[in-house]
Short mmCIF file of C-alpha atoms and ligand atoms in Angstrom, two decimals:
data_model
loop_
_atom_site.label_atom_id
_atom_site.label_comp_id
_atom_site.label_asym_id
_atom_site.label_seq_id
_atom_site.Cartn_x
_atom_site.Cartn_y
_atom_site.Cartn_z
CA UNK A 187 140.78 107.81 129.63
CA UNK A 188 139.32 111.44 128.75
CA UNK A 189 139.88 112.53 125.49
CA UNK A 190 142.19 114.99 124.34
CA UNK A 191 139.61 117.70 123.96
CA UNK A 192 138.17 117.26 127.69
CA UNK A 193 141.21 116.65 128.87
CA UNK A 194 142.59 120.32 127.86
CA UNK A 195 139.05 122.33 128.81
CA UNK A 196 140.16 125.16 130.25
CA UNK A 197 139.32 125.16 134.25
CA UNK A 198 139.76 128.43 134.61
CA UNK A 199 138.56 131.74 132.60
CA UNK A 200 142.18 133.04 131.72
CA UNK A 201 143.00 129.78 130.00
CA UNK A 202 140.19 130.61 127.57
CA UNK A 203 141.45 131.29 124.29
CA UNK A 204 139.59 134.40 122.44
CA UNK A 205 136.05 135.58 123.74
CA UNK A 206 137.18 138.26 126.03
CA UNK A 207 133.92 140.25 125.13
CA UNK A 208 131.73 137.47 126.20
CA UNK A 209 133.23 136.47 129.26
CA UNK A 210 133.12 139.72 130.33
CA UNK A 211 129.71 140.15 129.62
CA UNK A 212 128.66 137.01 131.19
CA UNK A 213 130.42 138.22 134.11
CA UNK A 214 128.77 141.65 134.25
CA UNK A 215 125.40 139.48 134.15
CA UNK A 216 126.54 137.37 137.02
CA UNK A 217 127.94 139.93 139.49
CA UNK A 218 124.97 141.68 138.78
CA UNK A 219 121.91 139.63 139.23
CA UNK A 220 119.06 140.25 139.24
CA UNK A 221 119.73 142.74 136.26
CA UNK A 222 117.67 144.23 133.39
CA UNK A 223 117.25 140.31 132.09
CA UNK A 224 117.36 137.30 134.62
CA UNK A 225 118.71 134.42 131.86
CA UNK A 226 120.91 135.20 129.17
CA UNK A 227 121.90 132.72 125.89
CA UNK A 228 125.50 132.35 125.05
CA UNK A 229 125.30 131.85 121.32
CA UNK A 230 128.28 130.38 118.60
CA UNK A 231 128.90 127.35 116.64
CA UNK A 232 129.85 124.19 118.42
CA UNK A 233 133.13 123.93 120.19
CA UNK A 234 133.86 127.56 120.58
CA UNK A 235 133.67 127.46 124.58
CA UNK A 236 130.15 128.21 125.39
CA UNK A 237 129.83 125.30 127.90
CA UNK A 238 133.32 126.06 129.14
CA UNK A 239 132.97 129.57 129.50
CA UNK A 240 129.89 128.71 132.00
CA UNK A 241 131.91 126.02 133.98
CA UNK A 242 134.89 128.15 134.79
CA UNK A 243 133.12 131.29 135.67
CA UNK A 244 131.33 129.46 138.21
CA UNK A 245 134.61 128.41 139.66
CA UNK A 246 135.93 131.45 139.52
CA UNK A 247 132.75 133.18 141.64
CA UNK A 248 132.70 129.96 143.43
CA UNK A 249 129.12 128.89 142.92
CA UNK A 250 127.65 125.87 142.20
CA UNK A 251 126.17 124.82 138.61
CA UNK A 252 122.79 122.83 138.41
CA UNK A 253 122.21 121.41 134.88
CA UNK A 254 118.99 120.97 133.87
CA UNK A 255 118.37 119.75 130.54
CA UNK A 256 115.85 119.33 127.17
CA UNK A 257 114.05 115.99 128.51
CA UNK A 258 113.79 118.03 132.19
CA UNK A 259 111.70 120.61 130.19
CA UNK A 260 110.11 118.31 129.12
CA UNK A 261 108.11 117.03 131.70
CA UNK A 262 107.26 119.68 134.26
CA UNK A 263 106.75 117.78 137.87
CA UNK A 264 109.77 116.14 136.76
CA UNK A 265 111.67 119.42 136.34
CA UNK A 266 110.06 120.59 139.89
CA UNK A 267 111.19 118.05 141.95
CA UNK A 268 114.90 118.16 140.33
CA UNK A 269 114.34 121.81 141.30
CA UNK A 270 112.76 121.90 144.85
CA UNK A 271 115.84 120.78 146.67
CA UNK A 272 118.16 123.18 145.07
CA UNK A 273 115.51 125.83 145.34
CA UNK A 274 114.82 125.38 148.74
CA UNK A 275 118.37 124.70 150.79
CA UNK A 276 119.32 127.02 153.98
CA UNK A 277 120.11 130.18 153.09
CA UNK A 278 122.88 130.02 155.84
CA UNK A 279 124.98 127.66 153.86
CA UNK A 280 123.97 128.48 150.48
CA UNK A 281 126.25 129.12 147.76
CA UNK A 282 125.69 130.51 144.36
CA UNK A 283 124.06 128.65 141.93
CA UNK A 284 123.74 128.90 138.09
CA UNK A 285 121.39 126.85 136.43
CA UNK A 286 122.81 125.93 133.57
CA UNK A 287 120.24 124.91 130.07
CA UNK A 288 123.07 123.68 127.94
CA UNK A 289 122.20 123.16 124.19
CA UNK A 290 118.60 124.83 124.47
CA UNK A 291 117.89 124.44 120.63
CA UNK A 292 118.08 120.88 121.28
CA UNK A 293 114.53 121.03 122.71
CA UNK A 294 112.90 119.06 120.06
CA UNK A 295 110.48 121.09 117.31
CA UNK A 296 107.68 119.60 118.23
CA UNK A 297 108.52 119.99 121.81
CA UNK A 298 106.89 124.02 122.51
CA UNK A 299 106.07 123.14 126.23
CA UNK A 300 109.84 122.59 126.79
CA UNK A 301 110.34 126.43 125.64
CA UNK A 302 107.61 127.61 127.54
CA UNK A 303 108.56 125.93 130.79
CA UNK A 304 111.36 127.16 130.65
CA UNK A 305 110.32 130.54 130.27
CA UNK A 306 108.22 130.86 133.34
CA UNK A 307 111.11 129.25 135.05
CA UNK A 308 113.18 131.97 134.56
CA UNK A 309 110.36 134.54 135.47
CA UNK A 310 110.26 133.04 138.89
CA UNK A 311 114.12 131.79 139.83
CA UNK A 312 115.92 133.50 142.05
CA UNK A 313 118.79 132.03 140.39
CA UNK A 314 120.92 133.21 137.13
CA UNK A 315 119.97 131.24 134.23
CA UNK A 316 122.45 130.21 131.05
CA UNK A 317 121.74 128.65 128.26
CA UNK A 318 124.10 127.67 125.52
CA UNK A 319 123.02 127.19 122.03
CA UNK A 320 124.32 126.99 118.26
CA UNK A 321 121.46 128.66 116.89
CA UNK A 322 119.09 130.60 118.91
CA UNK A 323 117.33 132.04 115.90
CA UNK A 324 115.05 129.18 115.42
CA UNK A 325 111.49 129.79 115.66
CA UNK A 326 110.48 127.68 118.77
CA UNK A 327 113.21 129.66 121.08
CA UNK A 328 111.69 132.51 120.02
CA UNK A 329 109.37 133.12 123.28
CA UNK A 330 112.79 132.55 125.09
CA UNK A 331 114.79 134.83 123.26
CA UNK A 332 112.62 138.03 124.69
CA UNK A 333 113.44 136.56 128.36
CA UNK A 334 116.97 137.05 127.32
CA UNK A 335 120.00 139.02 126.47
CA UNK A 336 122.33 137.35 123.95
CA UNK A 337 125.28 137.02 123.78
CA UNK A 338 127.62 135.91 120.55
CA UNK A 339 130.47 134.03 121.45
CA UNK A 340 133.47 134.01 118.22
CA UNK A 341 135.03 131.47 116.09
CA UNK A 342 138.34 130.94 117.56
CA UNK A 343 140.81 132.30 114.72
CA UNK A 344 143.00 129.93 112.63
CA UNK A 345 146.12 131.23 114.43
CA UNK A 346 144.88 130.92 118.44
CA UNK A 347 143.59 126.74 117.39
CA UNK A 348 147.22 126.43 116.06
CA UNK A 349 148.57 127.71 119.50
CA UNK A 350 146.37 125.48 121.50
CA UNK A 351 147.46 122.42 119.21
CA UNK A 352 151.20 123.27 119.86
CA UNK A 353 150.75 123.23 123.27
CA UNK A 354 148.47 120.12 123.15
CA UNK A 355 151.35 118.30 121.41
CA UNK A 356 154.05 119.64 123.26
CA UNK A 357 152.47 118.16 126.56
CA UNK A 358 151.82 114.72 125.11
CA UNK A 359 154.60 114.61 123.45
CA UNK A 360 153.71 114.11 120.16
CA UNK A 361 154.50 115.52 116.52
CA UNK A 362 152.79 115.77 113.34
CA UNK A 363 153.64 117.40 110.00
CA UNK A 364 153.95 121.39 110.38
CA UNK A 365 151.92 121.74 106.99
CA UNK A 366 148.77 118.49 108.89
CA UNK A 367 148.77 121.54 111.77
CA UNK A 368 148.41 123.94 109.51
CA UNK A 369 145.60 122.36 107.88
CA UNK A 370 143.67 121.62 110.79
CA UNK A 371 143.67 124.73 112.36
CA UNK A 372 142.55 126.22 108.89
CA UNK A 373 140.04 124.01 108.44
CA UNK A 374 138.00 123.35 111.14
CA UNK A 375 136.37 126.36 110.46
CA UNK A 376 136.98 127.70 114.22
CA UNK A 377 135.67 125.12 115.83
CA UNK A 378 138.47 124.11 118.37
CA UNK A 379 137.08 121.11 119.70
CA UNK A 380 136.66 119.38 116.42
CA UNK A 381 140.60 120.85 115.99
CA UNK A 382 141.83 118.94 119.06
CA UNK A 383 139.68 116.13 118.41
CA UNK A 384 141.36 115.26 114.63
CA UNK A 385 144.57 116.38 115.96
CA UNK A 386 144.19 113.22 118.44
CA UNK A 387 143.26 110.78 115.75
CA UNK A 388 146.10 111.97 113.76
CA UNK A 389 148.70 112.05 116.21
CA UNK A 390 147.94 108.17 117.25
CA UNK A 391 148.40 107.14 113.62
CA UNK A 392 152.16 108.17 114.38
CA UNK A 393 152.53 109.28 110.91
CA UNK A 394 154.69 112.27 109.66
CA UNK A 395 153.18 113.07 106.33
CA UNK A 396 150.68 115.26 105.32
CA UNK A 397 147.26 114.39 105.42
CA UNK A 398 144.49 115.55 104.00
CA UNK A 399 142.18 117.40 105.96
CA UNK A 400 138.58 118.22 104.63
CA UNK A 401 137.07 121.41 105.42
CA UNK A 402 133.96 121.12 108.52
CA UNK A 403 130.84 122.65 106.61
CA UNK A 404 130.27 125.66 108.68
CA UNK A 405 126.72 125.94 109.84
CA UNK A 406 124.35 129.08 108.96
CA UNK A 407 121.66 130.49 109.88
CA UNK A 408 118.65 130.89 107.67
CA UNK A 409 119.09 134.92 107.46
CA UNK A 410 122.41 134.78 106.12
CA UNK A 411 121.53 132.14 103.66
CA UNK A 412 119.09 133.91 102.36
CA UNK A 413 121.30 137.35 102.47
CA UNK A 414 123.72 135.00 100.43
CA UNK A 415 121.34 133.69 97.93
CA UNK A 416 119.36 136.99 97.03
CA UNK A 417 122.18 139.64 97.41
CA UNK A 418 125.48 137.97 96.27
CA UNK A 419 127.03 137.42 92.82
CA UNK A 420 125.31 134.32 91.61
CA UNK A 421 128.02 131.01 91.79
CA UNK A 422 127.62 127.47 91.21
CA UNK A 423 128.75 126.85 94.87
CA UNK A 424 125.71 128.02 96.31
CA UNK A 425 124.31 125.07 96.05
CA UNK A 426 125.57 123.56 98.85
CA UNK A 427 124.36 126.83 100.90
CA UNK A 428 121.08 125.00 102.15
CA UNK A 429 122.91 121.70 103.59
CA UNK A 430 124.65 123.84 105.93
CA UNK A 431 120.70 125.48 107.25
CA UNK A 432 119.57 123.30 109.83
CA UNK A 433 115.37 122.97 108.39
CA UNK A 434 114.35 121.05 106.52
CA UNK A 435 113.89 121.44 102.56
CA UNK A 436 110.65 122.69 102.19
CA UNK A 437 110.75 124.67 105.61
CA UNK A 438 113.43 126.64 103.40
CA UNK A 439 111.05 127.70 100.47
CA UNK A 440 108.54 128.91 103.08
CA UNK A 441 111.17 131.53 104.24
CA UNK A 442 112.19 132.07 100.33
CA UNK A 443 108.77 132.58 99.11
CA UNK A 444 108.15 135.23 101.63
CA UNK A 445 111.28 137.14 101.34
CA UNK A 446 111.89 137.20 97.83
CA UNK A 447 109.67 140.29 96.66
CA UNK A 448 111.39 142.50 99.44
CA UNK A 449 114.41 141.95 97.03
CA UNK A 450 113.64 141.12 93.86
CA UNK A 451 111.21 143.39 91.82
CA UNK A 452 110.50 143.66 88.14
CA UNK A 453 112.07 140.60 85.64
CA UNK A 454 114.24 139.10 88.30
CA UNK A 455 111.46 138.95 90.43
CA UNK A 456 109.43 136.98 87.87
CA UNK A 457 112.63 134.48 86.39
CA UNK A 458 112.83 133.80 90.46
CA UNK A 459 109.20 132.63 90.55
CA UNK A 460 109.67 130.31 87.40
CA UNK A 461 112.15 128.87 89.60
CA UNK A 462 110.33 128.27 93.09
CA UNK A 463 107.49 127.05 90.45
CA UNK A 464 109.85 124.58 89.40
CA UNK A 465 110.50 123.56 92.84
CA UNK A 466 107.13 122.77 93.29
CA UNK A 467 107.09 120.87 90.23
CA UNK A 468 109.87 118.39 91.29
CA UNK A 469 108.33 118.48 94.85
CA UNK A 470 105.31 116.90 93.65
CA UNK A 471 107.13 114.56 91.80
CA UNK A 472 108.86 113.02 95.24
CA UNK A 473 106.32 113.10 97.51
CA UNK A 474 103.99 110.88 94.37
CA UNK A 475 106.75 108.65 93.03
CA UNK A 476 109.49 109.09 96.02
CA UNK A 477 111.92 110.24 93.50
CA UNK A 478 114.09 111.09 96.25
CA UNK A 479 116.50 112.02 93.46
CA UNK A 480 114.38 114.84 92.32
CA UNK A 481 115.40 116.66 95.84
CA UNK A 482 119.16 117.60 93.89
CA UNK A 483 116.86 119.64 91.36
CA UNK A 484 114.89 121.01 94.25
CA UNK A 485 117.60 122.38 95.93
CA UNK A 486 119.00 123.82 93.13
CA UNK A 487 116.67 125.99 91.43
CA UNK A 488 116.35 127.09 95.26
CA UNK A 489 119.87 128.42 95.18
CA UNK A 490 121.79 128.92 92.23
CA UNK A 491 118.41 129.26 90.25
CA UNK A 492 117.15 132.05 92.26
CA UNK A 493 120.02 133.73 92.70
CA UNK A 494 120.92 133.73 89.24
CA UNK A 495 117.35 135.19 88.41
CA UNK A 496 118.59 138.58 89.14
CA UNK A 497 121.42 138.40 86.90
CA UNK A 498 125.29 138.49 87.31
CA UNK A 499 125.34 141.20 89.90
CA UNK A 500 125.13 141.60 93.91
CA UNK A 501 122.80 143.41 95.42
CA UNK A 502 124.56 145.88 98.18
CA UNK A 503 122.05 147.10 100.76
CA UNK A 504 120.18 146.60 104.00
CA UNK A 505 117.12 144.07 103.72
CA UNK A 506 114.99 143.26 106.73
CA UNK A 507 114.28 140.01 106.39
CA UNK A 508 111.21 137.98 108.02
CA UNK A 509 110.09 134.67 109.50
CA UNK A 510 107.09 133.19 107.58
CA UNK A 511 104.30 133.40 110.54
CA UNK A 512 101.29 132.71 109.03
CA UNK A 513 102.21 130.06 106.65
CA UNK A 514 104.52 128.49 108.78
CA UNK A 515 102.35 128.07 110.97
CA UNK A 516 100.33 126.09 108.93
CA UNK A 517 103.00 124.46 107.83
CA UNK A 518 103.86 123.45 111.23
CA UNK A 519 100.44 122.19 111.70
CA UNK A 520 100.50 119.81 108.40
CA UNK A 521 103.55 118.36 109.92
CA UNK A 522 101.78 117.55 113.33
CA UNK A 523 99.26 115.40 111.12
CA UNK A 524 101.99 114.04 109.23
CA UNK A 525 102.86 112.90 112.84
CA UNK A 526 99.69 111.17 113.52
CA UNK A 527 99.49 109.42 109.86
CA UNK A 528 102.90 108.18 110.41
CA UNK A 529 102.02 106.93 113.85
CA UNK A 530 98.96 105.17 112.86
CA UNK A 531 100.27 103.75 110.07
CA UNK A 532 102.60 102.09 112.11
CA UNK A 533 99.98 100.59 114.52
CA UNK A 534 97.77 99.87 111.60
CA UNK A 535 100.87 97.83 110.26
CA UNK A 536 101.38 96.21 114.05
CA UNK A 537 97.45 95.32 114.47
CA UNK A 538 96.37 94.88 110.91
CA UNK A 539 93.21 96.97 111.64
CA UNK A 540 93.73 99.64 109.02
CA UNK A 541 95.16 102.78 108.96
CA UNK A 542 91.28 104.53 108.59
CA UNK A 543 90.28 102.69 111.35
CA UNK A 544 92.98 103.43 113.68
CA UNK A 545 92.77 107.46 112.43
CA UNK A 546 88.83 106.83 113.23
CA UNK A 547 89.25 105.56 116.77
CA UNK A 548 92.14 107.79 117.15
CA UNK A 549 90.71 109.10 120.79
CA UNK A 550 91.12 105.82 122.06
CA UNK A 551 93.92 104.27 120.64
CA UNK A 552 96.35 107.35 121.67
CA UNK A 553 95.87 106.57 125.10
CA UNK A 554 97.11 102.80 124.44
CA UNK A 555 100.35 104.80 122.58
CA UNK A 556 101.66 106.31 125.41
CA UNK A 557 103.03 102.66 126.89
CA UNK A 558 106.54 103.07 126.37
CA UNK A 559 106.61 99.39 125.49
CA UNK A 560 103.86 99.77 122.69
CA UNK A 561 105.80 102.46 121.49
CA UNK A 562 109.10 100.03 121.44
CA UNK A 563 107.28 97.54 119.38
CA UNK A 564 105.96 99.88 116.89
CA UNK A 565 109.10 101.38 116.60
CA UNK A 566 108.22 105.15 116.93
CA UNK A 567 110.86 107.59 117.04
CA UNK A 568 111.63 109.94 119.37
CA UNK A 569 109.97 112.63 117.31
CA UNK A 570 106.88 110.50 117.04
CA UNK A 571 106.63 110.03 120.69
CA UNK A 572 107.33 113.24 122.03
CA UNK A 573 104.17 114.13 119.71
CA UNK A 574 102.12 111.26 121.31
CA UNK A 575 103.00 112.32 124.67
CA UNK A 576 101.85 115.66 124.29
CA UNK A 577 98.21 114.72 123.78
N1 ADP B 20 137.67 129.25 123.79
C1 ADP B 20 138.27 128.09 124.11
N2 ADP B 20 139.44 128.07 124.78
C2 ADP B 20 140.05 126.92 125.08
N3 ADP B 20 139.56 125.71 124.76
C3 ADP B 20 138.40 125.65 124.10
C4 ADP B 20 137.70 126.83 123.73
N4 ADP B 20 136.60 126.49 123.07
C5 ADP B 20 136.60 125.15 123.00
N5 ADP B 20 137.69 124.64 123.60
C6 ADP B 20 138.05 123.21 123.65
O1 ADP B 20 136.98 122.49 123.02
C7 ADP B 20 136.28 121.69 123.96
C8 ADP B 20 134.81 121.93 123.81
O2 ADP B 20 134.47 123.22 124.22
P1 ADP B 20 133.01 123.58 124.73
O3 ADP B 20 133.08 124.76 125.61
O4 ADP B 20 132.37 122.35 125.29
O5 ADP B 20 132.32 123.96 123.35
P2 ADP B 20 130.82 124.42 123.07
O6 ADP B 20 130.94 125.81 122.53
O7 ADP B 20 130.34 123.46 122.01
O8 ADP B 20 130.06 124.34 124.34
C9 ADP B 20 136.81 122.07 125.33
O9 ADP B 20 136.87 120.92 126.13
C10 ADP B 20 138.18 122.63 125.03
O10 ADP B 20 139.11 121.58 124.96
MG1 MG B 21 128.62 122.85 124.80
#
């Protein structure tokens, strides 16, 4: 049986709660292609309606939706042959098509042929190309971002989940407590699928008192983050600002480090580099003695400590913040070797030859890594393999 959240997707566009603005623009694009841009990104948190939105438009222009998706990119003569048929079918009883990338920031990190196919796919389809994603800001999509116009889809307000709930429980026949409601449509932070989805679960425990709902950590992106952490009225919270960043820890600092004297000058700027020194302090610490306690500090003189370095005040005004190329990209790099240590150190655990030796007669052995079934019995994650394969 379909849950209660696929169960209620909207079929067609006017059942779509909110995001007249986008739909409209993604019809403009459609109706209009080949436009100024031949792809365009429907951006927003998760369970807003992206994928939706992309489903019943195509209904309602009547054309057909080919999916293609991160593990496609992936491997291009893969991709091709998935494409060829669709590409290639009799004009006489063609329909529309979309192709559809759903969740394009799932292509993995490590993964920058997935990006690039993908762009030169949309410089030669004759087809409209959407892709969905939570957050296209991320450095990889960046080549993919200039093929395409954005588009922001909203958090559905507090009031228009409640209204979808209602009617959710009015067709099922179901009640919960008007103050539960309440809470969930508050709380999930506009994401309506994670609404209807709780709403479910509660509704089968067939109880009429309130329950406590906790609040879905919104996500955000690393430019508001940082806008939070250098321009507004130090607090405690902040803290918690960095789990809700999808990058890792020390991915963060790179993008801190580099922004930091755009907004800080004088004292604050110096009490803010006690703190990142600090941070480097502790990160030693982990990475020598695995303190993986230490990583509470970390992120904490990377929030509340360098926000509070500039005192009790905000700081009103427009900053243009910046990606951290150059050391990023060496970052980046560092990580790819982590890659290989990690792998080797997992064959040199498997063969007992050493993890030198295996580094030194890397050339060869990579070649014997590429057997999926060697890769099952060294355990290598998906990360670890998609590296592997690249080679
Ligand atoms: N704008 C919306 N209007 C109506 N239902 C929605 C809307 N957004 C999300 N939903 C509900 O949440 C579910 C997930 O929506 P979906 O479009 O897949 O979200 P995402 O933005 O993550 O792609 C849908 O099946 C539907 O029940
Ligand atoms: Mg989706």
């Amino acid at each position: 049986m379909k849950n209660w959240a696929e169960k209620y997707r909207p079929k067609k566009i006017n059942e779509i709660v909110g995001q007249k603005e986008a739909i409209e623009k993604v019809k403009n694009f459609l109706l209009n292609f080949p436009g100024k841009k031949k792809a365009i990104i429907l951006n927003g948190l998760s369970g807003i309606g992206k994928t939706t939105i992309v489903h019943a438009m195509s209904n309602e222009i009547n054309s057909e939706i080919f999916e293609l998706n991160a593990s496609d990119l992936r491997n291009k003569s893969s991709m091709n042959l998935r494409l060829k048929p669709v590409l290639e079918q009799q004009p006489l009883f063609e329909k529309n098509k979309i192709i559809l990338v759903d969740e394009v920031d799932g292509i993995s990190g490590t993964d920058r042929g997935g990006v690039s196919e993908l762009v030169s796919l949309i410089e030669s389809s004759k087809y409209p190309i959407i892709c969905t994603s939570n957050d296209t800001w991320t450095q990889k999509l960046s080549p993919l971002r200039k093929k395409c116009e954005i588009i922001e889809l909203k958090e559905i307000s507090p009031s228009e989940i409640k209204g979808v709930l209602k009617m959710i429980l009015e067709n099922e026949k179901k009640e919960i407590n008007p103050e539960t409601l309440n809470q969930i449509s508050i709380k999930s932070n506009g994401d309506l699928r994670s609404a209807i989805n709780e709403l479910e679960t509660i509704s089968e425990l067939g109880k009429k008192e309130i329950i406590e709902i906790y609040e879905k950590p919104k996500k955000m992106d690393i430019f508001h983050a940082m806008k939070h952490i250098f321009q507004d009225q130090a607090e405690v919270e902040m803290t918690s600002t960095f789990d809700r960043v999808d990058m890792p820890i020390d991915e963060i600092l790179l993008w801190i480090e580099e922004n930091l004297p755009k907004v800080y000058s004088g004292v604050e700027l110096f009490k803010a580099y006690e703190q990142l020194a600090k941070v480097d302090l502790f990160k030693g610490r982990i990475y020598r003695q695995q303190y993986w306690r230490f990583l509470v500090y970390e992120n904490f003189f990377l929030s509340f400590g360098i926000s509070e370095s500039k005192g009790k005040k905000d700081k009103k005004g427009f900053y243009k913040y910046k990606k951290p190329e150059r050391i990023l990209k060496i970052w980046l790099n560092n990580q790819k070797h982590a890659k290989k240590n990690s792998i080797a150190e997992k064959f040199a655990k498997k063969t007992h030859v050493g993890k030198r030796k295996a580094l030194s007669q890397w050339n060869e052995i990579k070649y014997i890594l590429k057997n999926p079934k060697i890769q099952k019995q060294l355990k290598m994650d998906e990360e670890e393999i998609n590296y592997i394969m690249k080679y």
